[in-house]
PDB file of C-alpha atoms in Angstrom:
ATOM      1  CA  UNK G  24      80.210  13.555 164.133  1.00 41.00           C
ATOM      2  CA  UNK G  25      79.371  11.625 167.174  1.00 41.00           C
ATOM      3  CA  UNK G  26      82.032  11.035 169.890  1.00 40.00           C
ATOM      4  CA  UNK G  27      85.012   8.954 169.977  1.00 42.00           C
ATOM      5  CA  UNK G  28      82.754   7.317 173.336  1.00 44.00           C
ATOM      6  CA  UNK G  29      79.629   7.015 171.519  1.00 45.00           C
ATOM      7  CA  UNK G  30      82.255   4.561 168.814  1.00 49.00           C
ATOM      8  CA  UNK G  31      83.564   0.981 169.225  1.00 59.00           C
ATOM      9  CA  UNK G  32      85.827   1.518 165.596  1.00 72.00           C
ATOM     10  CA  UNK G  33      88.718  -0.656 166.905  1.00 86.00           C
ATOM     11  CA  UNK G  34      90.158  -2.010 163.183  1.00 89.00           C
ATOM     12  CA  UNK G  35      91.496   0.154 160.500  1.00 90.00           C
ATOM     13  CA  UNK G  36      92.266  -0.744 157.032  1.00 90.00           C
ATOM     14  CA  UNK G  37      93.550   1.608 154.724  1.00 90.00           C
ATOM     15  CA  UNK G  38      94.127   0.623 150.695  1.00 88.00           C
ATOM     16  CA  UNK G  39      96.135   1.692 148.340  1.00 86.00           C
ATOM     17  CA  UNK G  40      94.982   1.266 144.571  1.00 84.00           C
ATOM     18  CA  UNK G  41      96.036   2.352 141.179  1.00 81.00           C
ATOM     19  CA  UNK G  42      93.164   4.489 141.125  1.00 84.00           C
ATOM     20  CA  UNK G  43      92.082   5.597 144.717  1.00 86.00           C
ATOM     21  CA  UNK G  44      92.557   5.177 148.131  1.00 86.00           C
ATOM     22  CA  UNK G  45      90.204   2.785 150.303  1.00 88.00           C
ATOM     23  CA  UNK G  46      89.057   3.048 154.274  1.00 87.00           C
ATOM     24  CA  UNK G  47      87.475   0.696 156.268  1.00 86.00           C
ATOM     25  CA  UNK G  48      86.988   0.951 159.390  1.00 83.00           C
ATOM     26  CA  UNK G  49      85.407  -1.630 161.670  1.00 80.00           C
ATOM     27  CA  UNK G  50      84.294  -2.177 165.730  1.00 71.00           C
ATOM     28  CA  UNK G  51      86.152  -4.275 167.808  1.00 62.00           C
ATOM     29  CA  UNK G  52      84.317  -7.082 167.463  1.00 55.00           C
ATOM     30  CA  UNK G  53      85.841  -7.535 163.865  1.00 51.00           C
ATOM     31  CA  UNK G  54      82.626  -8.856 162.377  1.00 53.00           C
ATOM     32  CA  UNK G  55      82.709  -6.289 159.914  1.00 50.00           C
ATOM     33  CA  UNK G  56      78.355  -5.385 160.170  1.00 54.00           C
ATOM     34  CA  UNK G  57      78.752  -2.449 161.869  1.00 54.00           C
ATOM     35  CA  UNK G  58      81.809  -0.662 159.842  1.00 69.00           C
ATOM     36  CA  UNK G  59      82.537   2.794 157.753  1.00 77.00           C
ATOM     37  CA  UNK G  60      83.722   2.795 154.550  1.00 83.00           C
ATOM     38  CA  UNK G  61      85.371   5.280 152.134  1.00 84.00           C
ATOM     39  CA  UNK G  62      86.528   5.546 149.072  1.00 88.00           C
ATOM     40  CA  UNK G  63      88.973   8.365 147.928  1.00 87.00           C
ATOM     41  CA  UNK G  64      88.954   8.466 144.298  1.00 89.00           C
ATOM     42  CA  UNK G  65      92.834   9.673 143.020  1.00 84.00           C
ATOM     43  CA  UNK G  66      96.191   8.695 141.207  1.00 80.00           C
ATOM     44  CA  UNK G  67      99.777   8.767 142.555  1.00 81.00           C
ATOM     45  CA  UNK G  68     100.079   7.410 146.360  1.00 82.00           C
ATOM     46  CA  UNK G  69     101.170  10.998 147.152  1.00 83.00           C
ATOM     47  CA  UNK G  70      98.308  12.358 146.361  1.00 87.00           C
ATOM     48  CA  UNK G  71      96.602   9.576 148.042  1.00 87.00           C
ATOM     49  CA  UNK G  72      98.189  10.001 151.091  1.00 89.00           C
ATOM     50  CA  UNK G  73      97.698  13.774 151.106  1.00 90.00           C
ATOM     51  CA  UNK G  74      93.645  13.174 150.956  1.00 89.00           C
ATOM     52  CA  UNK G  75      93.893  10.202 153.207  1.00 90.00           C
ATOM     53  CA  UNK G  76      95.098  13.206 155.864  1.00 91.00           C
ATOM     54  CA  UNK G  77      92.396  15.566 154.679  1.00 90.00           C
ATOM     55  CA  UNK G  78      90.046  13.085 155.701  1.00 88.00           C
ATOM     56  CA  UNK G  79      91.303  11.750 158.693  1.00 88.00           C
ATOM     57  CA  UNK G  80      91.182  15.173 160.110  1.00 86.00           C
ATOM     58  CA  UNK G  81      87.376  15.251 160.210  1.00 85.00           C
ATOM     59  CA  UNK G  82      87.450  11.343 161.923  1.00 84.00           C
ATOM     60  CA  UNK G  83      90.111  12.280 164.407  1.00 85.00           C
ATOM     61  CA  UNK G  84      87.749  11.356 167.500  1.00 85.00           C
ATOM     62  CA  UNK G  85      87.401   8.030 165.637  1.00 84.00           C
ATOM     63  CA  UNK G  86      90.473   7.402 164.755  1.00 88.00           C
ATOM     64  CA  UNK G  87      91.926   8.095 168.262  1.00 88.00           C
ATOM     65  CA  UNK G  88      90.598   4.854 169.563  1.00 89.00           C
ATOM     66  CA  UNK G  89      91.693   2.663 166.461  1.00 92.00           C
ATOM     67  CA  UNK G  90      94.070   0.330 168.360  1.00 93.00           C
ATOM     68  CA  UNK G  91      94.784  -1.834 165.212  1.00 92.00           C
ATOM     69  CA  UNK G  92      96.304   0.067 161.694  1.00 93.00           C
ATOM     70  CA  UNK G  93      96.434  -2.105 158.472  1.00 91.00           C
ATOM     71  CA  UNK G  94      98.308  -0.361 155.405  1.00 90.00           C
ATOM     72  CA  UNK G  95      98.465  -2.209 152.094  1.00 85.00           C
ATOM     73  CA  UNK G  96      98.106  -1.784 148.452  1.00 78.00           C
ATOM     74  CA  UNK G  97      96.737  -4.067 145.764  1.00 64.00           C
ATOM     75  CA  UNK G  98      98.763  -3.509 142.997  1.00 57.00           C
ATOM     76  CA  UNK G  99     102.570  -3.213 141.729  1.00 52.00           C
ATOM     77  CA  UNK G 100     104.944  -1.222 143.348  1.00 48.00           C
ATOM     78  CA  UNK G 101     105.676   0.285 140.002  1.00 46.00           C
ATOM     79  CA  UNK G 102     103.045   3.233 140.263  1.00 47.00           C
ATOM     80  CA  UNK G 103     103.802   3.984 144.104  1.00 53.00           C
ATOM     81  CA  UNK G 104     106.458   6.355 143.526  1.00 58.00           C
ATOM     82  CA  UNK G 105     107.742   8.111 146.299  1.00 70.00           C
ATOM     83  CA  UNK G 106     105.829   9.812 149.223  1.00 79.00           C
ATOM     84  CA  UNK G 107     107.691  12.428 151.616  1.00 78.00           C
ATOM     85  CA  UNK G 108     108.616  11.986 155.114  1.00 79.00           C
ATOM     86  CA  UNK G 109     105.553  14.353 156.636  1.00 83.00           C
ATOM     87  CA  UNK G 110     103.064  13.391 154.473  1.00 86.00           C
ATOM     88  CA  UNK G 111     103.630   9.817 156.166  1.00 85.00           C
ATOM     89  CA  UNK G 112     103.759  11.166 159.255  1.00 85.00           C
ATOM     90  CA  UNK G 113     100.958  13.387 159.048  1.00 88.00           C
ATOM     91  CA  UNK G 114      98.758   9.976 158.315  1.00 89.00           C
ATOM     92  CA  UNK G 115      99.996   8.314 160.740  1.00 90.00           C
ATOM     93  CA  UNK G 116      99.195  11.572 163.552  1.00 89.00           C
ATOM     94  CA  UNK G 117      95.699  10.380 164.793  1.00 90.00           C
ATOM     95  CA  UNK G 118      96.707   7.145 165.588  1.00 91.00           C
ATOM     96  CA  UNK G 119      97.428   8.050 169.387  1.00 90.00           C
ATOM     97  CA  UNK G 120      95.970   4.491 170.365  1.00 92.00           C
ATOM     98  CA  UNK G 121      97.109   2.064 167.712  1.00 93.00           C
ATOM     99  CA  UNK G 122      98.863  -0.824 169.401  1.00 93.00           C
ATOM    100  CA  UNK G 123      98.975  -3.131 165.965  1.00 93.00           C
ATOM    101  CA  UNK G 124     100.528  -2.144 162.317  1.00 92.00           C
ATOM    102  CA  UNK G 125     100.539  -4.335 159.475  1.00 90.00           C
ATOM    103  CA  UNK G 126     102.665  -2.770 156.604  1.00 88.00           C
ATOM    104  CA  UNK G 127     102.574  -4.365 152.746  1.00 83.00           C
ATOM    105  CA  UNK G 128     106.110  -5.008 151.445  1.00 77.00           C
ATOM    106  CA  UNK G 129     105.829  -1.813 148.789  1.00 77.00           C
ATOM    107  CA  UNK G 130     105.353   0.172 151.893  1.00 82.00           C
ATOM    108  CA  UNK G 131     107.968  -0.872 153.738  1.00 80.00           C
ATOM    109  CA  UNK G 132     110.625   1.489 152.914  1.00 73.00           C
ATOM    110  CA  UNK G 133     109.040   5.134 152.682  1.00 74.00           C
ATOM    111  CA  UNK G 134     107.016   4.069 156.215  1.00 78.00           C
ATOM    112  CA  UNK G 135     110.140   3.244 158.101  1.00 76.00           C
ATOM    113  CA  UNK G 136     112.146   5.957 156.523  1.00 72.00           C
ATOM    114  CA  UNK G 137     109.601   7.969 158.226  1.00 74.00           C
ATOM    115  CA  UNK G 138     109.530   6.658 161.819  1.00 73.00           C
ATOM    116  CA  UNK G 139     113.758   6.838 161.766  1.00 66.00           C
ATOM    117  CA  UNK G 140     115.572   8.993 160.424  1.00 53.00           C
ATOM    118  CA  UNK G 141     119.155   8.908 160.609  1.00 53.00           C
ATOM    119  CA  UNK G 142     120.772  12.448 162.167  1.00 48.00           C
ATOM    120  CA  UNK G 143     117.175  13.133 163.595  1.00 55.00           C
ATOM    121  CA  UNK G 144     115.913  12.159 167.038  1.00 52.00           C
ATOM    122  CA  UNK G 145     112.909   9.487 166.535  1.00 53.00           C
ATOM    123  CA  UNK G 146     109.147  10.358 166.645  1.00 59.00           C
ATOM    124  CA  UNK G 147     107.954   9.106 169.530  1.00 64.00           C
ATOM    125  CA  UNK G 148     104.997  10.974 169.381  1.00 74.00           C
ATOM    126  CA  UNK G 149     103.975   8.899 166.464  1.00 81.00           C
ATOM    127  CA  UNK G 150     102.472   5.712 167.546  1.00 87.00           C
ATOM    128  CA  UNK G 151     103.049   5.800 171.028  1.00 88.00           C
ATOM    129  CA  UNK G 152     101.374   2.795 171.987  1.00 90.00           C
ATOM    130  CA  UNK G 153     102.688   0.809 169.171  1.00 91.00           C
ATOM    131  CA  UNK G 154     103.718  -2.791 170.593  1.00 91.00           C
ATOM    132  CA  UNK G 155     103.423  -4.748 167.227  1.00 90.00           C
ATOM    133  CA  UNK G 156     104.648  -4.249 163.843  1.00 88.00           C
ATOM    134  CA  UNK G 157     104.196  -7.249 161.027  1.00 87.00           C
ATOM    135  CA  UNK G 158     105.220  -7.002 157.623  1.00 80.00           C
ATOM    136  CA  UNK G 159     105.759  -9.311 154.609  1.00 72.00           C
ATOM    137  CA  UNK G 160     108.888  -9.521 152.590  1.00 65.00           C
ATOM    138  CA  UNK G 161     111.918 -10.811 152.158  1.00 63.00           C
ATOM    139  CA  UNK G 162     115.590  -9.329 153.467  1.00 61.00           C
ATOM    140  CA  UNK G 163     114.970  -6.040 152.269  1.00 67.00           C
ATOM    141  CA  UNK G 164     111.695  -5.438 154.137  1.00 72.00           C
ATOM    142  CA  UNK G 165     113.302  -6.322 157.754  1.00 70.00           C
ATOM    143  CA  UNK G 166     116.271  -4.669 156.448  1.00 71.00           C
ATOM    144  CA  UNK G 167     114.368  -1.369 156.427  1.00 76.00           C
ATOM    145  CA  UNK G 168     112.661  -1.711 159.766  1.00 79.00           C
ATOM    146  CA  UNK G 169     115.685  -2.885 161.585  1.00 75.00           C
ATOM    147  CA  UNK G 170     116.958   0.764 162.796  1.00 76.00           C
ATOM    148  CA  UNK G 171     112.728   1.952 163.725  1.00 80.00           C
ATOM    149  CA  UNK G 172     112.706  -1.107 165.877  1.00 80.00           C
ATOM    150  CA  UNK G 173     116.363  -0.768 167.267  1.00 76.00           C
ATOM    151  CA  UNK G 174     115.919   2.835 168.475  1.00 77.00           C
ATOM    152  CA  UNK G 175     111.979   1.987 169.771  1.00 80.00           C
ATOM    153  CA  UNK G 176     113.331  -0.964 172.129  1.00 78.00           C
ATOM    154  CA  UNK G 177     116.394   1.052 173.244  1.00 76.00           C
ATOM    155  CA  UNK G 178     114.195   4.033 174.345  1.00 77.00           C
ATOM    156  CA  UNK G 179     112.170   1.608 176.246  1.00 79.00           C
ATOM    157  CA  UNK G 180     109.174   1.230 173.956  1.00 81.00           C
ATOM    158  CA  UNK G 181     109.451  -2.204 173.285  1.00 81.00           C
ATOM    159  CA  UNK G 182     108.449  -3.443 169.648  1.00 82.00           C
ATOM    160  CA  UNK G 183     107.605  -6.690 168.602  1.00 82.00           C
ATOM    161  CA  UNK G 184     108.521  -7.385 165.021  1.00 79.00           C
ATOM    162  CA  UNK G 185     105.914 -10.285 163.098  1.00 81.00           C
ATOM    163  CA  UNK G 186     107.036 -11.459 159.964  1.00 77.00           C
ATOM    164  CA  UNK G 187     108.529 -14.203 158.005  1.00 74.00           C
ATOM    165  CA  UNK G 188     111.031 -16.238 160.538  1.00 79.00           C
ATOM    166  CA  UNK G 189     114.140 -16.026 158.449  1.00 83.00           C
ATOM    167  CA  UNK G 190     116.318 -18.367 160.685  1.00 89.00           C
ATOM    168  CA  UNK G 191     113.767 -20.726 160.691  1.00 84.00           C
ATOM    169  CA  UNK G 192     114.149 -20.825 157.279  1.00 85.00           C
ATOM    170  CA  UNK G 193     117.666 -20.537 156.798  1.00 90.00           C
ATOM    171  CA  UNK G 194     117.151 -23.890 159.035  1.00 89.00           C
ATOM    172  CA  UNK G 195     115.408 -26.015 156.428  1.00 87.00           C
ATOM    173  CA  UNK G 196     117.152 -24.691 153.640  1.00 87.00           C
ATOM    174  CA  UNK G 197     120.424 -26.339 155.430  1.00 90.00           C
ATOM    175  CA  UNK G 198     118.398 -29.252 156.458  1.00 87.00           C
ATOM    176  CA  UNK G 199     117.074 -30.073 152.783  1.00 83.00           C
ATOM    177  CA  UNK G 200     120.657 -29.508 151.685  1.00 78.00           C
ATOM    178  CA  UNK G 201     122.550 -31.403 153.684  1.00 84.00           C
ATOM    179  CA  UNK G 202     124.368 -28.626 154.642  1.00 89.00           C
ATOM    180  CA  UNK G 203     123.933 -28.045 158.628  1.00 90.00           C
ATOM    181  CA  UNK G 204     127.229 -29.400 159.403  1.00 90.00           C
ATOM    182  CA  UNK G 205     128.988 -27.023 157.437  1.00 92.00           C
ATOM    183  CA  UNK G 206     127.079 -24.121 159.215  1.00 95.00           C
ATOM    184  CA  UNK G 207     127.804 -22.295 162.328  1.00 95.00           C
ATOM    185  CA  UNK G 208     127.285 -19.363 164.486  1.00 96.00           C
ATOM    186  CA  UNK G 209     129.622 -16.797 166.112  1.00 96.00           C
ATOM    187  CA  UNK G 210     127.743 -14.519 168.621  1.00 96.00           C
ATOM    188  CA  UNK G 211     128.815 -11.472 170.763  1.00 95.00           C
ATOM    189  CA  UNK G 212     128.176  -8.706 172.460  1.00 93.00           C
ATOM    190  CA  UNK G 213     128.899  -4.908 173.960  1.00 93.00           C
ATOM    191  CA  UNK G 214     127.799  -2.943 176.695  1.00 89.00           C
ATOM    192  CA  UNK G 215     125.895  -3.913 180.194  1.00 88.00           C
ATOM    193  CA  UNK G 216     123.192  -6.134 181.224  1.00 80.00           C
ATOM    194  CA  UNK G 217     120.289  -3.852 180.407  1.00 77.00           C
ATOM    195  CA  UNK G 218     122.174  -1.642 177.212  1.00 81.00           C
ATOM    196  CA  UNK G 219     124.045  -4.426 174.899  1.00 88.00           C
ATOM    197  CA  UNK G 220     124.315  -4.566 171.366  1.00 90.00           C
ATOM    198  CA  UNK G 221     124.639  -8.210 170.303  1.00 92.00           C
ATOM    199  CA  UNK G 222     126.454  -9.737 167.252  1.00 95.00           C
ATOM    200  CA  UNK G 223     125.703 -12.322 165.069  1.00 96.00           C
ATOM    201  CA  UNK G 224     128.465 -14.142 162.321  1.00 97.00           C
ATOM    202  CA  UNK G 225     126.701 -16.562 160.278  1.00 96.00           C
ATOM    203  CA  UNK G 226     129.697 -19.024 158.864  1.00 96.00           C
ATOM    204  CA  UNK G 227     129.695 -21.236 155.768  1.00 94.00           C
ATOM    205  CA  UNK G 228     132.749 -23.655 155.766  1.00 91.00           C
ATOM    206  CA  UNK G 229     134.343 -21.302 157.370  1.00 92.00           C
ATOM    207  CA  UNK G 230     133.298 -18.138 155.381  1.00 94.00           C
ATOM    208  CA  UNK G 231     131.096 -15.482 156.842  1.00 95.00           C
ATOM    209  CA  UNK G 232     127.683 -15.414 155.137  1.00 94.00           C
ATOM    210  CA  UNK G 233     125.698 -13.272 157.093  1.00 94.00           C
ATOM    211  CA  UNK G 234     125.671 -10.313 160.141  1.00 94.00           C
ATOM    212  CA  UNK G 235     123.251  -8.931 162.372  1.00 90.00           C
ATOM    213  CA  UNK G 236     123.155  -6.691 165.323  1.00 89.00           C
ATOM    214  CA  UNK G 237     120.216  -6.036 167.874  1.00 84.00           C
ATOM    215  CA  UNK G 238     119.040  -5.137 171.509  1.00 82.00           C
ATOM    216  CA  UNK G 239     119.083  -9.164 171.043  1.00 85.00           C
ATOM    217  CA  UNK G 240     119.977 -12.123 170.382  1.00 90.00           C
ATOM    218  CA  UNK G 241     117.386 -12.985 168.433  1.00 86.00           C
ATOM    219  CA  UNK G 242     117.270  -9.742 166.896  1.00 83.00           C
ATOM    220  CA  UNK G 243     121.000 -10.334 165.516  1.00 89.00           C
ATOM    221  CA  UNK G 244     120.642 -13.547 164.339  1.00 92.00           C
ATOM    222  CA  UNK G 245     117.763 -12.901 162.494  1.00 86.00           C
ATOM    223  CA  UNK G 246     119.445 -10.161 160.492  1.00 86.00           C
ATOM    224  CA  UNK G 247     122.001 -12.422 160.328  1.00 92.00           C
ATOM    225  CA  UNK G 248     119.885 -15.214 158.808  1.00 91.00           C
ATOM    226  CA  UNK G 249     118.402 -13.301 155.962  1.00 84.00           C
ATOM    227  CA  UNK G 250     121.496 -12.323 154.481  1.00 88.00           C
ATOM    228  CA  UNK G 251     122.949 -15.963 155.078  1.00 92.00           C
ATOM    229  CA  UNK G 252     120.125 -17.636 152.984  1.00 87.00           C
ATOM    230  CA  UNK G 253     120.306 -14.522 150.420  1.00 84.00           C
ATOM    231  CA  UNK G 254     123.997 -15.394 149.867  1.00 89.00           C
ATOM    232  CA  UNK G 255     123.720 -19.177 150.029  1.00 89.00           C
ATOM    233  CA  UNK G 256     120.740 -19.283 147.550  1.00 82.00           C
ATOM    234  CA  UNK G 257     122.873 -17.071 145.264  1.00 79.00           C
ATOM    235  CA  UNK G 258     125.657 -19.272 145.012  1.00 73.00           C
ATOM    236  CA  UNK G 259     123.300 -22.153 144.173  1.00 52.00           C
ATOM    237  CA  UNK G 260     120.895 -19.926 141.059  1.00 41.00           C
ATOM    238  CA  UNK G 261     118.175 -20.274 144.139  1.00 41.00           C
ATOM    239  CA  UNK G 262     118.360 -23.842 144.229  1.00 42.00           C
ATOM    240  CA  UNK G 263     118.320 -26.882 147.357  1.00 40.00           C
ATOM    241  CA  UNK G 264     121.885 -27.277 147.312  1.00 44.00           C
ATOM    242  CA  UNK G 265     123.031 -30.674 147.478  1.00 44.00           C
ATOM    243  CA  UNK G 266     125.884 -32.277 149.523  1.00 41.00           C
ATOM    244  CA  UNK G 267     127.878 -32.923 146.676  1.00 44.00           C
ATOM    245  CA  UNK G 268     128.373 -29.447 145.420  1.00 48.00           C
ATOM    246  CA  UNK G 269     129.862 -28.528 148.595  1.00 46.00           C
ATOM    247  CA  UNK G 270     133.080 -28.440 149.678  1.00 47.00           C
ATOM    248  CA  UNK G 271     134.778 -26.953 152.361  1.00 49.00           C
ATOM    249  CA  UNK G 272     138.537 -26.860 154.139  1.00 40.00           C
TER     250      UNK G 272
END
């Protein structure tokens, strides 16, 4: 095994399929002719995970210049099943350099039920360098990361979160509807300058739709937002409400 100097592996991708795990590794120029590529062949994610570590302990000088971490998986969630806290944290160990992580949506949950744990003080040994996390999903997805991201900025490791832009969209879902007028926002906050918690009411005709709470504004609102459009496309069976169908006192 050559040294972590003697390598320019900057990219990591790492698979998960119904029937084995995949690696690929590439430099930093991301033109993927000069990359390493594995294939673990095995069922269950646990089990997956559990060689994934196996492995990664012979490419630990490699993997401790990786500065960008891709997880994903290319099928269902059905056959994921569940994956214990260590085993996730044990995969994510080498990483010391990883500035970038892009989770799947299936992932979501048992990853950031890893990083935070409520009760437990957070691993900040995991991921140090960790600036950006993206995902894909809905309310549900952010919804799990919320608390990782939370306790990351308040310890001063600040996190960027990259993923859909739910109060842009709660935005043109009002717009198409007609509805903007009848929308508003309530914000607050606790604490000093530096430490505050901020709140975020989203109101419907009055009614309160959605809440959030974050290190900031932005933070809060977008909480907020997601379960605002969850409730307001309920009401409507997931339709473009129209003016007409509204009515408020």
């Amino acid at each position: 095994m050559q040294t972590s100097e003697n390598l320019s592996y900057r990219t990591l991708k790492l698979t998960f399929n119904k029937d084995f795990v995949g690696l690929m590794l590439d430099t930093d120029r991301n033109q993927w002719q000069n990359f390493l590529r594995l294939r673990i062949m095995c069922r269950h994610l646990d089990w997956q995970v559990s060689s994934a570590i196996q492995i990664f302990g012979a490419l630990s000088p490699v993997l401790s210049v990786v500065e960008k971490l891709t997880l994903g998986d290319v099928e269902e969630s059905r056959w994921l099943g569940e994956v214990g806290r260590s085993h996730w944290r044990g995969l994510l160990g080498p990483f010391n350099s990883v500035k970038s992580l892009c989770v799947s949506t299936t992932l979501v949950r048992g990853l950031s039920h890893s990083l935070c744990l409520e009760g437990e003080e957070m691993p900040l040994e995991l991921l140090p360098y960790l600036r950006e996390l993206q995902y894909f999903g809905g309310f549900n997805a952010y919804r799990d990361l919320i608390p990782f991201i939370n306790e990351r900025n308040v310890a001063g490791h600040a996190l960027k979160l990259v993923g859909p832009d739910p109060v842009r969209d709660l935005n043109i879902f009002l717009s198409m509807g007609n509805l903007a007028r009848h929308f508003s926002w309530v914000m607050s906050r606790e604490g000093p300058d530096l430490q505050a918690t901020h709140y975020s009411d989203a109101m419907f005709c009055g009614i309160l739709v959605g809440q959030g709470r974050g290190v900031s504004v932005g933070a809060a609102k977008r909480e907020a937002a997601l379960q605002a459009l969850a409730n307001l496309r309920m009401t409507r069976n997931d339709e473009i409400p129209e003016t007409r169908g509204v009515t408020c006192l």
